[in-house]
Coordinates of C-alpha atoms in Angstrom, one line a residue:
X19 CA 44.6 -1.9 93.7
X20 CA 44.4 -1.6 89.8
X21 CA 42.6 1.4 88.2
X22 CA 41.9 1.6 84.7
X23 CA 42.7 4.3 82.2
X24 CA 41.1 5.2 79.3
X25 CA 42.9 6.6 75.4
X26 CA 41.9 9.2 73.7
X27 CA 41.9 10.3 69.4
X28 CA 43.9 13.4 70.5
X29 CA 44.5 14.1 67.0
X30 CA 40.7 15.1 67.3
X31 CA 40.2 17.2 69.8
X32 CA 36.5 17.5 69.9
X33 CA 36.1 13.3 69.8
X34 CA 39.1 13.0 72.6
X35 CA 36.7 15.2 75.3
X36 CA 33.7 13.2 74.1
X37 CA 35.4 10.0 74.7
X38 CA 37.0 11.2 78.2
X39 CA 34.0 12.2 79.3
X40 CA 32.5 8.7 78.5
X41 CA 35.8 7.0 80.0
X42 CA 35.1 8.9 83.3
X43 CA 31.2 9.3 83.6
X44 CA 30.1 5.9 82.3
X45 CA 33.5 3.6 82.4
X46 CA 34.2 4.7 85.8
X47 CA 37.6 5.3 84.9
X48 CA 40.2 7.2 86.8
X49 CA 41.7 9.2 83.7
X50 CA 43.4 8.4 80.2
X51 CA 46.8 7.7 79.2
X52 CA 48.0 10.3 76.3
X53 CA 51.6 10.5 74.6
X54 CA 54.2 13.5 74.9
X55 CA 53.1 14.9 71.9
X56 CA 50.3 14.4 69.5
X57 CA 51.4 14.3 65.2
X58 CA 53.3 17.7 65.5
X59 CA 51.8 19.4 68.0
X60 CA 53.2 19.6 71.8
X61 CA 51.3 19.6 74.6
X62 CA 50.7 23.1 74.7
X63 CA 49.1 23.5 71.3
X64 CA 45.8 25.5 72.1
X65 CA 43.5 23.2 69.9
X66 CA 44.4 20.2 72.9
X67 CA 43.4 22.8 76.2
X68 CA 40.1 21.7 75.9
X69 CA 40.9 17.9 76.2
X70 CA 42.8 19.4 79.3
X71 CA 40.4 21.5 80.5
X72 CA 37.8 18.9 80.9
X73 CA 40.5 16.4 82.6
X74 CA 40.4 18.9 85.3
X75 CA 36.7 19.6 85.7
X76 CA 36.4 16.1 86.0
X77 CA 39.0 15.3 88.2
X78 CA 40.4 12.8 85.8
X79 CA 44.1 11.9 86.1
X80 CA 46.1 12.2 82.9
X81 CA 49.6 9.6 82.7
X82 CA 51.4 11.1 80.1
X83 CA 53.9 8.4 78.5
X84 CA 56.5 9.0 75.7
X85 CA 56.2 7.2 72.0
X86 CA 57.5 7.8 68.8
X87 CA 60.9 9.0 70.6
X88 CA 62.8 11.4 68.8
X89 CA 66.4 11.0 66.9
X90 CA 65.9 7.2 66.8
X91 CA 67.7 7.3 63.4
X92 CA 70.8 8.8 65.2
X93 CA 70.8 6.3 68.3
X94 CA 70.5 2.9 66.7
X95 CA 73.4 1.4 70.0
X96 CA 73.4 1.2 73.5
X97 CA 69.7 1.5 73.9
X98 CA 69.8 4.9 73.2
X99 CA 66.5 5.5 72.3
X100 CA 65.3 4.6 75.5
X101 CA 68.3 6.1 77.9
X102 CA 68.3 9.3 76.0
X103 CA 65.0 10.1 73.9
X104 CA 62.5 8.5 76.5
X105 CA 63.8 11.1 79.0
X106 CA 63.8 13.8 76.4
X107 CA 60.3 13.1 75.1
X108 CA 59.2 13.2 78.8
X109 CA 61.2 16.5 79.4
X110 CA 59.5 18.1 76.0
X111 CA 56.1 17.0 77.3
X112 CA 56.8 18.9 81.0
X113 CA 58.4 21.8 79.6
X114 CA 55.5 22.1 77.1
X115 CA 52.8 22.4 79.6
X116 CA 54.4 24.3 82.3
X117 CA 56.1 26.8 80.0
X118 CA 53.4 27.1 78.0
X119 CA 50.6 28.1 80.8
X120 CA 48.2 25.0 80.9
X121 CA 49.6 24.7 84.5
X122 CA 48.8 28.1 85.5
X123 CA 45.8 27.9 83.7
X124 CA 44.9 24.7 85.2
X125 CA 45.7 24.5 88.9
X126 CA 43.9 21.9 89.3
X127 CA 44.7 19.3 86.7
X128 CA 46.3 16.1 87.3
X129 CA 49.0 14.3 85.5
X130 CA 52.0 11.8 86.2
X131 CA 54.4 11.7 83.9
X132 CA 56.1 8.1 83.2
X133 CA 59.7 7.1 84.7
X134 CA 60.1 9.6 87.2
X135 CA 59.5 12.7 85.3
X136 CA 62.4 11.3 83.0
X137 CA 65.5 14.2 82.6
X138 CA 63.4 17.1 83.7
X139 CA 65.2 18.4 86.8
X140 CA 63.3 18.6 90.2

C-alpha cells in the first residue's frame, strides 16, 4: 500500500504548519517529507517546533531525508558524498532533535529517518 506525503516551505515556518495542516486535514495525507536541515538552521532551531508540534497533534508522520550533503567539495571520488555525508546529514538531523529536546518535548511525534537512521548508532 502507497501513502502519500506532503512538503512543506520550512524556511517559513508559519506557511509550513498551514500547509501541513492542509496536507493532513483536506489531502488526506499521512505526513510530509522535510530535509536534515532547513538554510542554516538544524532541526532543533526553536522557530521549526511549531511545524513539529503540530506534526504531533495531528498524528502526521514526518520522513526526514538528507539533501544538500555537506563537504561535497572535499569528496568528489568513490561516491563519497553519498557513503559518508548522506549518513552524516542523517546523524546531524537525529542528534539535532534528540539532543536538543523536541523528543522529550514531543513524546508523541513521529518521524523515520531515510536509510536506516544512516551512521547514528542504535
Amino acid at each position: 500500500r502507497f501513502v502519500g506525503l506532503g512538503t512543506l516551505p520550512m524556511h517559513a515556518p508559519d506557511l509550513a504548519v498551514d500547509e501541513l495542516k492542509r496536507c493532513v486535514n483536506e489531502l488526506g495525507m499521512a505526513g510530509v517529507e522535510i530535509g536534515t536541515h532547513i538554510n542554516d538552521m538544524t532541526l532543533d532551531d526553536e522557530r521549526l517546533f511549531p511545524v513539529f508540534k503540530t506534526a504531533a497533534e495531528l498524528g502526521a508522520a514526518i520522513f526526514i531525508h538528507p539533501w544538500d550533503m555537506i563537504g561535497q567539495g572535499l569528496m568528489k571520488k568513490y561516491w563519497l558524498p553519498w557513503l559518508v555525508s548522506m549518513p552524516a546529514e542523517t546523524s546531524m538531523a537525529i542528534c539535532s532533535l534528540m539532543l536538543g529536546g523536541v523528543f522529550e518535548r514531543l513524546p508523541d511525534l513521529k518521524v523515520c529517518f531515510a536509510h536506516g537512521g544512516g551512521s547514528f548508532p542504535g
